[in-house]
Coordinates of C-alpha atoms in Angstrom, one line a residue:
M1 CA -20.8 -8.9 23.5
G2 CA -18.6 -7.5 21.6
K3 CA -15.5 -5.7 22.5
I4 CA -14.7 -1.8 22.7
I5 CA -11.1 -0.8 21.3
A6 CA -10.2 2.6 21.9
L7 CA -6.8 3.8 19.0
A8 CA -5.1 6.4 20.9
N9 CA -1.6 8.2 21.0
Q10 CA -2.0 12.3 21.6
K11 CA 0.9 12.5 19.0
G12 CA -0.5 13.8 15.9
G13 CA 0.6 11.9 12.5
V14 CA 1.2 8.4 13.7
G15 CA -1.4 6.4 11.6
K16 CA -4.4 6.4 14.1
T17 CA -7.1 6.9 11.8
T18 CA -5.6 4.9 8.8
T19 CA -4.9 2.2 11.3
S20 CA -8.6 2.4 12.7
M21 CA -10.2 2.2 8.7
N22 CA -8.3 -0.5 7.8
L23 CA -8.5 -2.6 11.2
A24 CA -12.0 -2.2 11.2
A25 CA -12.0 -3.1 7.4
S26 CA -10.1 -6.3 7.8
L27 CA -12.2 -7.5 11.0
A28 CA -15.4 -7.1 8.8
T29 CA -13.7 -9.2 5.6
L30 CA -13.0 -12.1 8.3
E31 CA -16.4 -11.7 9.0
K32 CA -17.0 -10.5 12.3
K33 CA -19.5 -7.7 12.8
V34 CA -17.8 -4.1 13.3
L35 CA -18.7 -0.2 14.0
L36 CA -16.4 2.4 14.0
I37 CA -16.9 5.2 16.3
D38 CA -14.6 8.5 14.8
A39 CA -14.3 10.4 18.0
D40 CA -12.0 12.8 15.9
P41 CA -13.4 16.0 14.6
Q42 CA -11.3 16.4 11.6
A43 CA -13.6 13.2 10.5
N44 CA -10.8 11.2 8.6
A45 CA -11.8 7.6 8.8
S46 CA -15.7 9.1 8.2
S47 CA -14.4 10.2 4.6
G48 CA -11.8 8.1 3.9
L49 CA -14.5 5.0 4.1
G50 CA -17.0 7.0 2.0
V51 CA -19.3 9.0 4.0
D52 CA -20.0 12.4 2.8
V53 CA -19.4 14.2 6.0
S54 CA -21.7 17.7 4.8
E55 CA -24.1 15.7 3.8
I56 CA -24.9 13.4 7.6
E57 CA -27.9 14.5 9.6
S58 CA -26.5 12.3 13.3
S59 CA -22.8 12.0 14.1
I60 CA -21.0 11.4 17.5
Y61 CA -21.7 14.9 18.5
E62 CA -25.4 14.5 18.4
C63 CA -25.2 11.3 20.2
I64 CA -22.4 13.1 23.3
I65 CA -24.0 16.1 23.5
D66 CA -28.1 15.9 22.3
D67 CA -28.4 12.6 23.7
I68 CA -29.6 11.5 20.3
D69 CA -30.4 7.3 20.1
I70 CA -26.7 6.0 18.6
H71 CA -28.9 4.0 16.4
N72 CA -29.9 7.3 14.2
A73 CA -26.3 7.9 13.4
I74 CA -25.0 4.7 12.2
Y75 CA -24.1 4.4 8.6
T76 CA -23.3 1.7 6.8
T77 CA -20.0 1.7 4.0
D78 CA -19.0 -0.5 1.1
I79 CA -17.6 -3.7 3.4
D80 CA -20.3 -5.4 4.5
G81 CA -20.2 -6.0 8.4
L82 CA -18.4 -2.8 8.8
D83 CA -20.8 0.1 10.0
I84 CA -19.7 3.8 10.7
V85 CA -20.6 6.3 12.9
P86 CA -19.5 9.5 11.9
S87 CA -18.0 12.2 13.4
H88 CA -18.3 16.2 12.6
I89 CA -16.1 19.5 12.9
D90 CA -18.9 20.5 15.7
L91 CA -17.0 18.2 18.2
V92 CA -14.2 20.6 18.6
G93 CA -16.7 22.7 20.8
A94 CA -17.9 19.0 22.4
E95 CA -15.3 19.2 25.2
I96 CA -16.7 22.6 26.6
E97 CA -20.3 21.9 26.4
M98 CA -19.6 18.5 28.4
L99 CA -17.6 20.3 30.8
N100 CA -21.4 21.0 32.8
L101 CA -22.7 17.4 31.8
P102 CA -23.1 15.2 35.1
N103 CA -20.7 12.2 34.9
R104 CA -19.1 13.6 31.6
E105 CA -16.2 11.4 31.4
K106 CA -18.4 8.4 31.0
I107 CA -20.7 9.5 28.5
L108 CA -19.7 8.1 25.8
S109 CA -19.6 4.5 27.9
N110 CA -23.3 5.1 28.6
V111 CA -23.5 6.2 24.8
L112 CA -22.0 2.3 23.5
S113 CA -23.6 0.1 26.0
P114 CA -26.3 -0.9 24.4
L115 CA -24.5 -1.5 21.4
K116 CA -22.0 -4.1 22.4
Q117 CA -24.6 -7.0 22.3
E118 CA -24.7 -5.8 18.2
Y119 CA -20.9 -6.2 17.0
D120 CA -18.4 -7.9 17.6
Y121 CA -16.2 -5.0 17.6
I122 CA -16.8 -1.7 18.4
L123 CA -13.1 0.3 16.8
I124 CA -13.0 4.2 18.7
D125 CA -10.8 6.1 16.6
C126 CA -9.6 8.7 18.6
S127 CA -8.5 12.5 18.6
P128 CA -5.0 13.3 18.6
S129 CA -5.4 15.0 22.1
L130 CA -5.7 13.7 25.7
G131 CA -9.0 16.0 26.1
L132 CA -12.5 14.6 27.7
I133 CA -13.2 13.0 24.2
T134 CA -10.3 10.3 24.5
V135 CA -10.6 10.3 27.9
N136 CA -14.7 9.4 27.6
A137 CA -13.2 6.7 25.1
L138 CA -10.6 5.2 27.2
T139 CA -13.4 5.2 29.8
A140 CA -15.4 3.4 27.5
A141 CA -13.2 0.3 25.6
D142 CA -12.0 -2.7 26.7
S143 CA -8.6 -2.1 25.5
V144 CA -6.2 0.2 23.7
I145 CA -3.8 0.3 20.9
I146 CA -1.3 2.3 20.7
P147 CA 0.4 2.9 17.5
V148 CA 3.3 4.4 17.2
Q149 CA 5.3 5.7 14.3
C150 CA 8.9 4.0 13.5
E151 CA 10.6 7.6 13.3
Y152 CA 13.2 9.2 16.1
F153 CA 10.2 11.1 18.1
A154 CA 8.5 7.9 18.4
L155 CA 8.5 7.3 22.1
E156 CA 8.1 10.6 22.8
G157 CA 4.9 11.4 25.0
I158 CA 4.0 7.8 25.4
S159 CA 4.8 8.3 28.9
K160 CA 2.2 10.9 29.5
L161 CA -0.4 8.5 27.4
L162 CA 0.8 5.7 29.7
N163 CA -0.1 8.2 32.4
T164 CA -3.6 9.4 31.1
I165 CA -4.0 5.1 31.4
K166 CA -3.3 4.9 34.8
I167 CA -5.4 7.3 35.7
I168 CA -8.3 6.3 33.9
K169 CA -7.3 2.7 35.3
S170 CA -7.3 3.9 39.0
K171 CA -10.5 6.1 38.9
L172 CA -12.6 5.7 35.2
N173 CA -12.2 2.0 34.4
P174 CA -10.6 -0.2 36.3
S175 CA -10.5 -3.3 33.6
L176 CA -9.1 -1.2 30.9
E177 CA -6.1 -3.0 29.4
I178 CA -2.9 -1.9 26.5
E179 CA -4.0 -4.2 23.8
G180 CA -1.2 -4.0 21.9
F181 CA 1.5 -0.7 20.7
L182 CA 1.6 -1.2 17.0
L183 CA 4.2 0.0 14.8
T184 CA 3.7 1.8 11.8
M185 CA 4.8 3.2 8.7
Y186 CA 7.4 0.7 9.0
D187 CA 10.1 1.2 6.2
S188 CA 12.7 -2.3 6.7
R189 CA 15.3 -0.5 4.6
L190 CA 16.2 2.7 7.1
R191 CA 17.9 1.9 10.8
L192 CA 16.1 4.0 12.6
A193 CA 13.1 1.8 11.8
N194 CA 14.8 -0.9 12.9
Q195 CA 16.2 0.2 16.1
I196 CA 12.9 2.5 17.2
Y197 CA 11.4 -1.3 16.7
D198 CA 13.9 -2.9 18.8
E199 CA 13.3 0.0 21.7
V200 CA 9.9 -0.4 21.7
K201 CA 10.2 -4.5 21.7
R202 CA 12.8 -3.4 24.7
H203 CA 10.5 -1.6 26.4
F204 CA 6.8 -3.5 26.3
Q205 CA 7.8 -6.7 25.2
E206 CA 5.0 -9.2 24.8
L207 CA 3.1 -6.0 24.6
V208 CA 3.7 -5.3 21.0
F209 CA 1.9 -6.5 18.2
K210 CA 3.8 -9.1 16.1
T211 CA 2.4 -7.3 13.0
V212 CA 4.1 -4.4 11.4
I213 CA 2.4 -1.7 9.1
Q214 CA 4.9 -1.2 6.7
R215 CA 5.1 2.1 4.7
N216 CA 2.8 1.4 1.9
V217 CA 1.7 4.2 -1.2
R218 CA -1.6 2.4 -1.8
L219 CA -2.7 2.3 1.7
S220 CA -2.0 6.7 1.1
E221 CA -4.1 6.9 -1.3
A222 CA -6.8 4.7 -0.5
P223 CA -8.5 7.3 1.6
S224 CA -8.9 10.2 -0.7
H225 CA -10.9 7.4 -3.3
G226 CA -12.9 7.1 0.1
L227 CA -12.2 3.3 0.4
P228 CA -10.1 1.4 3.0
V229 CA -7.2 -0.3 1.2
I230 CA -8.5 -3.6 0.9
L231 CA -11.3 -2.7 -1.5
Y232 CA -8.4 -0.2 -3.0
D233 CA -5.9 -2.4 -3.9
T234 CA -6.5 -6.1 -2.4
D235 CA -2.8 -7.5 -2.8
S236 CA -1.0 -4.5 -1.9
T237 CA 1.5 -4.8 1.5
G238 CA -0.9 -2.5 3.6
T239 CA -4.3 -5.0 2.8
K240 CA -1.9 -7.4 4.1
N241 CA -0.6 -5.8 6.7
H242 CA -4.0 -4.9 8.0
L243 CA -5.5 -8.7 7.5
A244 CA -2.8 -9.8 9.7
L245 CA -3.3 -7.5 12.1
A246 CA -7.3 -8.5 12.2
K247 CA -6.3 -12.0 12.8
E248 CA -3.6 -11.3 16.1
I249 CA -6.4 -9.2 17.6
I250 CA -9.4 -11.7 16.8
E251 CA -6.9 -14.6 17.9
K252 CA -6.1 -12.9 21.3
S253 CA -10.0 -12.1 21.8
K254 CA -10.4 -16.2 22.2

């Protein structure tokens, strides 16, 4: 049985998509069968893994709204064992279209459930909002990774996200767990980054991943080439960080 992990934080620019793509690629490199669901209308995870969004016939939008079989929306990537269900700008309007649908919070859960037999890990890259699509992702997920940027406003908004998780746990998905808080864009030279790290660690203790994602030029460059960092620069810090994170998650799942 595969594990569904959502990556969520309603704050934009915290490294959600970068982590989703590169964690998925690292898990696949460690010989796990992985599916990445791009649930962000910006579709950055799709293009970052080399999918030409203008040429796809089916995306996660059609699976949610038109009830097409998700197998028709799965695309392969340059990494063996890593598949993706791409996103589309149409997803912006999906929340309004979903309002009248029965069991609207559980649509994604129903879409993904047949795939749990086929993959070891299904990662969902959520959009930077706490709207209905993110609620769907958290309802479908077994656990959630919360990326936290090592910057001044890092902890702002986390209480809102934790509150949403609590509500979803009590009303929609009692088995939802926090997989961990992941510190991203970490620069050890900055005193502020170290203060944020200490503060997050103090607040959330063993829920904070040991692995920290450091600021890394190669990591920022890779998506413009349609590649995860592991294919773009195997020896980069970004590659090492995401492989370490993947190993930590695999270890936790045992």
